[in-house]
Amino acid sequence: MMASSISSMFSAAQQTGPPQSGPGGQAGLIPTTSGVRSQNTAGGTLVDELESSFEACFASLVSQDYVNGTDQEEIRTGVDQCIQRFLDVARQTECFFLQKRLQLSVQKPEQVVKESSIRFSRRLEEDHGN
């Protein structure tokens, strides 16, 4: 499933341990296991929580109760709660990455400028290539 591939994509970065010092003695921004933890979970990461909340949304939509049509209002409330939980965790995850991006812009502003110029060059190539 796509959610498990997302989780595995970040698990390698999370298992690297404390941030490593890069050139100039600045700490890297590789998230540690504790760096991605949510306050709401007992040991999982935000990515794990995002994955499980997505799976709960999907499960609530394909549950037998939903298919059989028993108590539509209760089903709708359950689905709404699952979707709201997923959106909340998605916002938390987005905030985590935005914070890391802000740290990067403070610690290595030249990297941000380099990435922006690469993005700009790609857009120019796409616009002139069409």
Short mmCIF file of N, CA, C and O in Angstrom, two decimals:
data_model
loop_
_atom_site.label_atom_id
_atom_site.label_comp_id
_atom_site.label_asym_id
_atom_site.label_seq_id
_atom_site.Cartn_x
_atom_site.Cartn_y
_atom_site.Cartn_z
N MET A 1 0.84 -1.18 0.00
CA MET A 1 0.00 0.00 0.00
C MET A 1 0.88 1.24 0.00
O MET A 1 2.00 1.22 0.49
N MET A 2 0.39 2.34 -0.51
CA MET A 2 1.17 3.57 -0.62
C MET A 2 1.59 4.08 0.74
O MET A 2 2.71 4.54 0.92
N ALA A 3 0.73 3.98 1.74
CA ALA A 3 1.06 4.49 3.07
C ALA A 3 2.24 3.75 3.67
O ALA A 3 3.08 4.35 4.33
N SER A 4 2.33 2.44 3.45
CA SER A 4 3.46 1.70 4.00
C SER A 4 4.76 2.07 3.29
O SER A 4 5.82 2.07 3.90
N SER A 5 4.68 2.40 2.00
CA SER A 5 5.89 2.83 1.31
C SER A 5 6.35 4.18 1.82
O SER A 5 7.54 4.44 1.90
N ILE A 6 5.42 5.04 2.18
CA ILE A 6 5.78 6.33 2.77
C ILE A 6 6.46 6.11 4.10
O ILE A 6 7.49 6.71 4.39
N SER A 7 5.90 5.22 4.89
CA SER A 7 6.48 4.94 6.21
C SER A 7 7.88 4.38 6.08
O SER A 7 8.80 4.79 6.79
N SER A 8 8.08 3.46 5.16
CA SER A 8 9.41 2.87 4.99
C SER A 8 10.40 3.86 4.44
O SER A 8 11.59 3.79 4.71
N MET A 9 9.91 4.84 3.68
CA MET A 9 10.78 5.85 3.11
C MET A 9 11.43 6.68 4.21
O MET A 9 12.59 7.05 4.11
N PHE A 10 10.71 6.94 5.30
CA PHE A 10 11.23 7.75 6.38
C PHE A 10 11.89 6.93 7.47
O PHE A 10 12.63 7.46 8.28
N SER A 11 11.65 5.62 7.51
CA SER A 11 12.20 4.81 8.60
C SER A 11 13.72 4.76 8.53
O SER A 11 14.39 4.76 9.56
N ALA A 12 14.30 4.75 7.35
CA ALA A 12 15.76 4.74 7.24
C ALA A 12 16.36 6.02 7.79
O ALA A 12 17.37 5.99 8.49
N ALA A 13 15.72 7.14 7.54
CA ALA A 13 16.22 8.41 8.06
C ALA A 13 16.06 8.47 9.57
O ALA A 13 16.90 9.03 10.27
N GLN A 14 15.01 7.87 10.10
CA GLN A 14 14.75 7.92 11.53
C GLN A 14 15.70 7.03 12.30
O GLN A 14 15.95 7.26 13.47
N GLN A 15 16.26 6.02 11.69
CA GLN A 15 17.13 5.08 12.39
C GLN A 15 18.59 5.51 12.38
O GLN A 15 19.43 4.78 12.85
N THR A 16 18.88 6.69 11.89
CA THR A 16 20.26 7.11 11.77
C THR A 16 20.84 7.63 13.06
O THR A 16 22.03 7.83 13.16
N GLY A 17 20.00 7.88 14.07
CA GLY A 17 20.50 8.36 15.34
C GLY A 17 20.58 9.87 15.37
O GLY A 17 19.91 10.56 14.63
N PRO A 18 21.43 10.41 16.27
CA PRO A 18 21.51 11.85 16.41
C PRO A 18 22.02 12.51 15.17
O PRO A 18 22.73 11.90 14.37
N PRO A 19 21.68 13.80 14.99
CA PRO A 19 22.14 14.51 13.79
C PRO A 19 23.65 14.52 13.70
O PRO A 19 24.34 14.69 14.70
N GLN A 20 24.15 14.33 12.51
CA GLN A 20 25.59 14.32 12.26
C GLN A 20 26.05 15.72 11.94
O GLN A 20 25.32 16.49 11.33
N SER A 21 27.25 16.05 12.33
CA SER A 21 27.80 17.36 12.00
C SER A 21 28.21 17.37 10.54
O SER A 21 28.84 16.44 10.06
N GLY A 22 27.83 18.42 9.87
CA GLY A 22 28.17 18.57 8.47
C GLY A 22 29.33 19.53 8.33
O GLY A 22 30.00 19.87 9.30
N PRO A 23 29.57 20.01 7.11
CA PRO A 23 30.64 20.97 6.90
C PRO A 23 30.40 22.22 7.75
O PRO A 23 29.30 22.68 7.89
N GLY A 24 31.45 22.74 8.33
CA GLY A 24 31.34 23.94 9.14
C GLY A 24 30.82 23.67 10.53
O GLY A 24 30.48 24.58 11.26
N GLY A 25 30.72 22.40 10.93
CA GLY A 25 30.29 22.05 12.28
C GLY A 25 28.79 22.17 12.52
O GLY A 25 28.35 22.06 13.64
N GLN A 26 28.00 22.40 11.47
CA GLN A 26 26.57 22.52 11.66
C GLN A 26 25.94 21.14 11.70
O GLN A 26 26.30 20.26 10.94
N ALA A 27 24.99 20.98 12.59
CA ALA A 27 24.30 19.69 12.72
C ALA A 27 23.40 19.48 11.51
O ALA A 27 22.81 20.42 11.00
N GLY A 28 23.31 18.23 11.06
CA GLY A 28 22.42 17.90 9.96
C GLY A 28 20.98 17.88 10.41
O GLY A 28 20.69 17.95 11.60
N LEU A 29 20.07 17.76 9.48
CA LEU A 29 18.66 17.79 9.81
C LEU A 29 17.98 16.46 9.60
O LEU A 29 16.81 16.39 9.33
N ILE A 30 18.73 15.38 9.74
CA ILE A 30 18.15 14.05 9.62
C ILE A 30 17.30 13.81 10.85
O ILE A 30 17.79 13.89 11.96
N PRO A 31 16.00 13.53 10.68
CA PRO A 31 15.16 13.34 11.85
C PRO A 31 15.57 12.09 12.61
O PRO A 31 15.79 11.05 12.02
N THR A 32 15.68 12.23 13.91
CA THR A 32 15.99 11.08 14.75
C THR A 32 14.68 10.39 15.11
O THR A 32 13.60 10.90 14.85
N THR A 33 14.79 9.24 15.74
CA THR A 33 13.59 8.52 16.13
C THR A 33 12.72 9.38 17.03
O THR A 33 11.53 9.43 16.88
N SER A 34 13.34 10.11 17.96
CA SER A 34 12.55 10.94 18.86
C SER A 34 12.13 12.24 18.20
O SER A 34 11.20 12.89 18.64
N GLY A 35 12.78 12.65 17.13
CA GLY A 35 12.49 13.91 16.49
C GLY A 35 11.18 13.94 15.73
O GLY A 35 10.62 15.00 15.49
N VAL A 36 10.63 12.79 15.37
CA VAL A 36 9.40 12.75 14.60
C VAL A 36 8.25 12.23 15.45
O VAL A 36 7.15 12.07 14.98
N ARG A 37 8.49 12.02 16.71
CA ARG A 37 7.45 11.48 17.57
C ARG A 37 6.33 12.50 17.79
O ARG A 37 6.57 13.67 17.94
N SER A 38 5.16 12.01 17.83
CA SER A 38 4.00 12.83 18.14
C SER A 38 3.76 12.77 19.63
O SER A 38 4.00 11.76 20.27
N GLN A 39 3.23 13.84 20.19
CA GLN A 39 2.89 13.82 21.61
C GLN A 39 1.72 12.89 21.88
O GLN A 39 1.50 12.46 22.99
N ASN A 40 0.95 12.54 20.87
CA ASN A 40 -0.26 11.75 21.04
C ASN A 40 -0.01 10.24 20.99
O ASN A 40 -0.90 9.48 21.28
N THR A 41 1.16 9.81 20.59
CA THR A 41 1.39 8.39 20.45
C THR A 41 2.38 7.91 21.49
O THR A 41 3.24 8.65 21.94
N ALA A 42 2.28 6.65 21.85
CA ALA A 42 3.13 6.10 22.89
C ALA A 42 4.48 5.66 22.36
O ALA A 42 5.38 5.41 23.12
N GLY A 43 4.67 5.52 21.08
CA GLY A 43 5.96 5.09 20.57
C GLY A 43 6.05 5.16 19.07
O GLY A 43 7.08 4.89 18.51
N GLY A 44 4.98 5.55 18.42
CA GLY A 44 5.00 5.63 16.98
C GLY A 44 5.41 7.01 16.51
O GLY A 44 5.45 7.96 17.28
N THR A 45 5.72 7.10 15.26
CA THR A 45 6.09 8.38 14.68
C THR A 45 4.86 9.02 14.05
O THR A 45 3.82 8.38 13.91
N LEU A 46 4.99 10.27 13.67
CA LEU A 46 3.90 10.94 12.98
C LEU A 46 3.56 10.22 11.68
O LEU A 46 2.39 10.12 11.31
N VAL A 47 4.57 9.71 11.01
CA VAL A 47 4.32 8.99 9.76
C VAL A 47 3.51 7.72 10.04
O VAL A 47 2.57 7.40 9.31
N ASP A 48 3.86 7.00 11.11
CA ASP A 48 3.09 5.82 11.49
C ASP A 48 1.65 6.18 11.82
O ASP A 48 0.70 5.49 11.42
N GLU A 49 1.49 7.28 12.55
CA GLU A 49 0.16 7.72 12.93
C GLU A 49 -0.64 8.17 11.71
O GLU A 49 -1.83 7.90 11.60
N LEU A 50 0.03 8.83 10.78
CA LEU A 50 -0.64 9.25 9.54
C LEU A 50 -1.10 8.03 8.75
O LEU A 50 -2.22 7.98 8.25
N GLU A 51 -0.23 7.04 8.68
CA GLU A 51 -0.58 5.80 7.97
C GLU A 51 -1.77 5.11 8.62
O GLU A 51 -2.72 4.71 7.94
N SER A 52 -1.75 4.97 9.94
CA SER A 52 -2.85 4.27 10.61
C SER A 52 -4.15 5.05 10.53
O SER A 52 -5.22 4.46 10.39
N SER A 53 -4.09 6.39 10.58
CA SER A 53 -5.32 7.17 10.47
C SER A 53 -5.89 7.08 9.05
O SER A 53 -7.10 7.05 8.87
N PHE A 54 -5.00 7.01 8.05
CA PHE A 54 -5.47 6.83 6.67
C PHE A 54 -6.14 5.46 6.52
O PHE A 54 -7.22 5.34 5.92
N GLU A 55 -5.50 4.44 7.07
CA GLU A 55 -6.08 3.10 6.99
C GLU A 55 -7.42 3.03 7.71
O GLU A 55 -8.34 2.34 7.25
N ALA A 56 -7.56 3.76 8.83
CA ALA A 56 -8.84 3.79 9.56
C ALA A 56 -9.92 4.46 8.71
O ALA A 56 -11.07 4.01 8.71
N CYS A 57 -9.55 5.52 8.00
CA CYS A 57 -10.52 6.18 7.10
C CYS A 57 -10.99 5.20 6.03
O CYS A 57 -12.19 5.07 5.77
N PHE A 58 -10.04 4.53 5.42
CA PHE A 58 -10.36 3.59 4.36
C PHE A 58 -11.22 2.44 4.90
O PHE A 58 -12.22 2.05 4.29
N ALA A 59 -10.84 1.92 6.07
CA ALA A 59 -11.59 0.81 6.66
C ALA A 59 -13.01 1.22 7.00
O ALA A 59 -13.95 0.43 6.84
N SER A 60 -13.19 2.44 7.48
CA SER A 60 -14.55 2.88 7.83
C SER A 60 -15.43 3.00 6.59
O SER A 60 -16.64 2.82 6.67
N LEU A 61 -14.82 3.31 5.46
CA LEU A 61 -15.60 3.43 4.22
C LEU A 61 -15.97 2.09 3.61
O LEU A 61 -16.97 1.98 2.90
N VAL A 62 -15.18 1.07 3.85
CA VAL A 62 -15.47 -0.24 3.26
C VAL A 62 -15.97 -1.25 4.29
O VAL A 62 -16.08 -2.43 3.99
N SER A 63 -16.31 -0.77 5.48
CA SER A 63 -16.79 -1.69 6.51
C SER A 63 -18.13 -2.28 6.10
O SER A 63 -18.88 -1.70 5.31
N GLN A 64 -18.44 -3.42 6.65
CA GLN A 64 -19.68 -4.11 6.32
C GLN A 64 -20.89 -3.29 6.74
O GLN A 64 -21.91 -3.28 6.06
N ASP A 65 -20.79 -2.55 7.84
CA ASP A 65 -21.90 -1.70 8.28
C ASP A 65 -22.22 -0.64 7.23
O ASP A 65 -23.38 -0.34 6.96
N TYR A 66 -21.19 -0.08 6.65
CA TYR A 66 -21.36 0.96 5.64
C TYR A 66 -22.03 0.37 4.39
O TYR A 66 -22.92 0.97 3.81
N VAL A 67 -21.62 -0.83 4.03
CA VAL A 67 -22.18 -1.49 2.84
C VAL A 67 -23.64 -1.88 3.09
O VAL A 67 -24.50 -1.70 2.23
N ASN A 68 -23.93 -2.41 4.28
CA ASN A 68 -25.30 -2.85 4.59
C ASN A 68 -26.25 -1.69 4.86
O ASN A 68 -27.46 -1.87 4.84
N GLY A 69 -25.70 -0.51 5.15
CA GLY A 69 -26.55 0.66 5.34
C GLY A 69 -27.21 0.75 6.69
O GLY A 69 -28.25 1.36 6.83
N THR A 70 -26.64 0.14 7.72
CA THR A 70 -27.22 0.21 9.05
C THR A 70 -26.84 1.53 9.72
O THR A 70 -25.67 1.92 9.74
N ASP A 71 -27.82 2.21 10.27
CA ASP A 71 -27.67 3.46 11.01
C ASP A 71 -26.74 4.45 10.30
O ASP A 71 -25.58 4.65 10.69
N GLN A 72 -27.25 5.06 9.28
CA GLN A 72 -26.47 5.97 8.42
C GLN A 72 -25.83 7.12 9.20
O GLN A 72 -24.70 7.51 8.92
N GLU A 73 -26.54 7.67 10.17
CA GLU A 73 -26.01 8.80 10.93
C GLU A 73 -24.79 8.39 11.76
O GLU A 73 -23.80 9.12 11.84
N GLU A 74 -24.86 7.23 12.36
CA GLU A 74 -23.73 6.72 13.15
C GLU A 74 -22.52 6.45 12.25
O GLU A 74 -21.38 6.76 12.60
N ILE A 75 -22.78 5.89 11.08
CA ILE A 75 -21.71 5.61 10.13
C ILE A 75 -21.07 6.92 9.66
O ILE A 75 -19.85 7.06 9.63
N ARG A 76 -21.91 7.90 9.34
CA ARG A 76 -21.41 9.20 8.89
C ARG A 76 -20.55 9.86 9.97
O ARG A 76 -19.49 10.42 9.68
N THR A 77 -20.98 9.78 11.21
CA THR A 77 -20.21 10.35 12.33
C THR A 77 -18.87 9.67 12.45
O THR A 77 -17.84 10.33 12.63
N GLY A 78 -18.85 8.34 12.36
CA GLY A 78 -17.60 7.60 12.45
C GLY A 78 -16.63 7.94 11.32
O GLY A 78 -15.43 8.13 11.54
N VAL A 79 -17.16 8.04 10.11
CA VAL A 79 -16.33 8.39 8.96
C VAL A 79 -15.79 9.81 9.13
O VAL A 79 -14.60 10.07 8.89
N ASP A 80 -16.65 10.74 9.56
CA ASP A 80 -16.21 12.11 9.77
C ASP A 80 -15.10 12.19 10.82
O ASP A 80 -14.14 12.95 10.65
N GLN A 81 -15.22 11.41 11.89
CA GLN A 81 -14.19 11.40 12.93
C GLN A 81 -12.87 10.86 12.39
O GLN A 81 -11.80 11.40 12.68
N CYS A 82 -12.94 9.81 11.59
CA CYS A 82 -11.72 9.24 11.00
C CYS A 82 -11.05 10.25 10.07
O CYS A 82 -9.82 10.41 10.11
N ILE A 83 -11.83 10.91 9.26
CA ILE A 83 -11.28 11.89 8.33
C ILE A 83 -10.67 13.06 9.09
O ILE A 83 -9.58 13.54 8.75
N GLN A 84 -11.35 13.52 10.14
CA GLN A 84 -10.83 14.64 10.92
C GLN A 84 -9.51 14.26 11.59
O GLN A 84 -8.57 15.05 11.62
N ARG A 85 -9.42 13.03 12.09
CA ARG A 85 -8.17 12.57 12.72
C ARG A 85 -7.04 12.54 11.69
O ARG A 85 -5.92 12.96 11.98
N PHE A 86 -7.33 12.02 10.51
CA PHE A 86 -6.33 11.99 9.44
C PHE A 86 -5.86 13.40 9.10
O PHE A 86 -4.66 13.65 8.96
N LEU A 87 -6.79 14.34 8.98
CA LEU A 87 -6.42 15.72 8.65
C LEU A 87 -5.58 16.35 9.76
O LEU A 87 -4.63 17.08 9.48
N ASP A 88 -5.92 16.06 11.02
CA ASP A 88 -5.13 16.59 12.14
C ASP A 88 -3.69 16.08 12.11
O ASP A 88 -2.75 16.84 12.27
N VAL A 89 -3.54 14.78 11.88
CA VAL A 89 -2.19 14.20 11.83
C VAL A 89 -1.44 14.70 10.61
O VAL A 89 -0.23 14.96 10.67
N ALA A 90 -2.14 14.88 9.49
CA ALA A 90 -1.50 15.42 8.29
C ALA A 90 -0.98 16.83 8.55
O ALA A 90 0.13 17.18 8.13
N ARG A 91 -1.75 17.64 9.28
CA ARG A 91 -1.29 18.99 9.63
C ARG A 91 -0.07 18.93 10.54
O ARG A 91 0.88 19.71 10.37
N GLN A 92 -0.08 18.03 11.51
CA GLN A 92 1.08 17.87 12.41
C GLN A 92 2.32 17.48 11.61
O GLN A 92 3.41 17.98 11.85
N THR A 93 2.14 16.57 10.68
CA THR A 93 3.26 16.11 9.84
C THR A 93 3.78 17.26 8.98
O THR A 93 4.99 17.46 8.87
N GLU A 94 2.86 18.02 8.41
CA GLU A 94 3.27 19.17 7.61
C GLU A 94 4.04 20.17 8.47
O GLU A 94 5.07 20.70 8.04
N CYS A 95 3.58 20.42 9.68
CA CYS A 95 4.28 21.35 10.58
C CYS A 95 5.68 20.85 10.90
O CYS A 95 6.63 21.64 10.95
N PHE A 96 5.83 19.55 11.10
CA PHE A 96 7.14 18.99 11.38
C PHE A 96 8.10 19.29 10.24
O PHE A 96 9.22 19.78 10.45
N PHE A 97 7.67 19.04 9.01
CA PHE A 97 8.55 19.26 7.87
C PHE A 97 8.78 20.75 7.61
O PHE A 97 9.87 21.15 7.19
N LEU A 98 7.79 21.58 7.89
CA LEU A 98 7.99 23.02 7.75
C LEU A 98 9.01 23.53 8.78
O LEU A 98 9.84 24.39 8.47
N GLN A 99 8.96 22.98 9.99
CA GLN A 99 9.95 23.35 11.01
C GLN A 99 11.35 22.94 10.57
O GLN A 99 12.31 23.70 10.74
N LYS A 100 11.48 21.75 10.01
CA LYS A 100 12.78 21.30 9.52
C LYS A 100 13.27 22.18 8.38
O LYS A 100 14.45 22.50 8.28
N ARG A 101 12.34 22.58 7.53
CA ARG A 101 12.70 23.47 6.42
C ARG A 101 13.18 24.82 6.95
O ARG A 101 14.14 25.39 6.44
N LEU A 102 12.51 25.33 7.98
CA LEU A 102 12.93 26.59 8.59
C LEU A 102 14.30 26.46 9.21
O LEU A 102 15.15 27.35 9.06
N GLN A 103 14.56 25.36 9.90
CA GLN A 103 15.89 25.12 10.47
C GLN A 103 16.95 25.10 9.38
O GLN A 103 18.02 25.67 9.54
N LEU A 104 16.64 24.46 8.27
CA LEU A 104 17.58 24.41 7.16
C LEU A 104 17.86 25.80 6.61
O LEU A 104 19.02 26.15 6.33
N SER A 105 16.82 26.61 6.49
CA SER A 105 17.02 27.96 5.95
C SER A 105 17.86 28.82 6.88
O SER A 105 18.57 29.71 6.41
N VAL A 106 17.82 28.55 8.17
CA VAL A 106 18.63 29.31 9.12
C VAL A 106 20.06 28.79 9.13
O VAL A 106 21.02 29.56 9.11
N GLN A 107 20.21 27.47 9.15
CA GLN A 107 21.54 26.87 9.28
C GLN A 107 22.31 26.87 7.96
O GLN A 107 23.54 26.98 7.96
N LYS A 108 21.60 26.70 6.85
CA LYS A 108 22.27 26.63 5.54
C LYS A 108 21.49 27.43 4.51
O LYS A 108 20.86 26.86 3.61
N PRO A 109 21.52 28.75 4.60
CA PRO A 109 20.72 29.55 3.65
C PRO A 109 21.16 29.35 2.20
O PRO A 109 20.35 29.46 1.29
N GLU A 110 22.43 29.01 1.99
CA GLU A 110 22.90 28.80 0.62
C GLU A 110 22.22 27.59 -0.03
O GLU A 110 21.99 27.56 -1.23
N GLN A 111 21.85 26.60 0.78
CA GLN A 111 21.16 25.41 0.26
C GLN A 111 19.77 25.79 -0.24
O GLN A 111 19.32 25.32 -1.28
N VAL A 112 19.08 26.65 0.50
CA VAL A 112 17.74 27.08 0.10
C VAL A 112 17.81 27.87 -1.20
O VAL A 112 16.99 27.66 -2.10
N VAL A 113 18.80 28.74 -1.32
CA VAL A 113 18.97 29.52 -2.56
C VAL A 113 19.27 28.58 -3.73
O VAL A 113 18.73 28.73 -4.82
N LYS A 114 20.14 27.60 -3.48
CA LYS A 114 20.49 26.63 -4.53
C LYS A 114 19.25 25.86 -5.00
O LYS A 114 19.02 25.71 -6.20
N GLU A 115 18.43 25.38 -4.05
CA GLU A 115 17.22 24.64 -4.41
C GLU A 115 16.24 25.52 -5.16
O GLU A 115 15.60 25.07 -6.12
N SER A 116 16.11 26.77 -4.75
CA SER A 116 15.20 27.70 -5.43
C SER A 116 15.65 27.94 -6.87
O SER A 116 14.83 27.98 -7.79
N SER A 117 16.95 28.11 -7.06
CA SER A 117 17.44 28.35 -8.43
C SER A 117 17.26 27.12 -9.31
O SER A 117 16.92 27.24 -10.49
N ILE A 118 17.44 25.93 -8.75
CA ILE A 118 17.20 24.69 -9.51
C ILE A 118 15.73 24.60 -9.91
O ILE A 118 15.40 24.28 -11.06
N ARG A 119 14.83 24.88 -8.95
CA ARG A 119 13.40 24.85 -9.24
C ARG A 119 13.03 25.86 -10.31
O ARG A 119 12.25 25.57 -11.23
N PHE A 120 13.59 27.05 -10.22
CA PHE A 120 13.33 28.10 -11.20
C PHE A 120 13.83 27.68 -12.58
O PHE A 120 13.14 27.87 -13.59
N SER A 121 15.01 27.10 -12.63
CA SER A 121 15.57 26.64 -13.91
C SER A 121 14.69 25.57 -14.54
O SER A 121 14.45 25.58 -15.76
N ARG A 122 14.20 24.65 -13.74
CA ARG A 122 13.31 23.60 -14.26
C ARG A 122 12.02 24.19 -14.82
O ARG A 122 11.53 23.73 -15.86
N ARG A 123 11.46 25.18 -14.11
CA ARG A 123 10.24 25.81 -14.60
C ARG A 123 10.49 26.51 -15.94
O ARG A 123 9.65 26.45 -16.84
N LEU A 124 11.62 27.18 -16.04
CA LEU A 124 11.95 27.84 -17.30
C LEU A 124 12.08 26.83 -18.43
O LEU A 124 11.61 27.07 -19.55
N GLU A 125 12.75 25.72 -18.15
CA GLU A 125 12.90 24.67 -19.17
C GLU A 125 11.55 24.12 -19.59
O GLU A 125 11.31 23.89 -20.78
N GLU A 126 10.64 23.91 -18.62
CA GLU A 126 9.32 23.39 -18.94
C GLU A 126 8.53 24.39 -19.78
O GLU A 126 7.86 24.01 -20.74
N ASP A 127 8.60 25.68 -19.40
CA ASP A 127 7.85 26.71 -20.13
C ASP A 127 8.36 26.89 -21.55
O ASP A 127 7.58 27.06 -22.48
N HIS A 128 9.67 26.84 -21.74
CA HIS A 128 10.24 27.04 -23.06
C HIS A 128 10.25 25.75 -23.89
O HIS A 128 10.38 25.80 -25.10
N GLY A 129 10.12 24.62 -23.22
CA GLY A 129 10.11 23.34 -23.91
C GLY A 129 8.76 23.03 -24.55
O GLY A 129 8.66 22.24 -25.46
N ASN A 130 7.71 23.68 -24.08
CA ASN A 130 6.36 23.41 -24.61
C ASN A 130 6.02 24.25 -25.77
O ASN A 130 6.23 25.25 -26.13
#
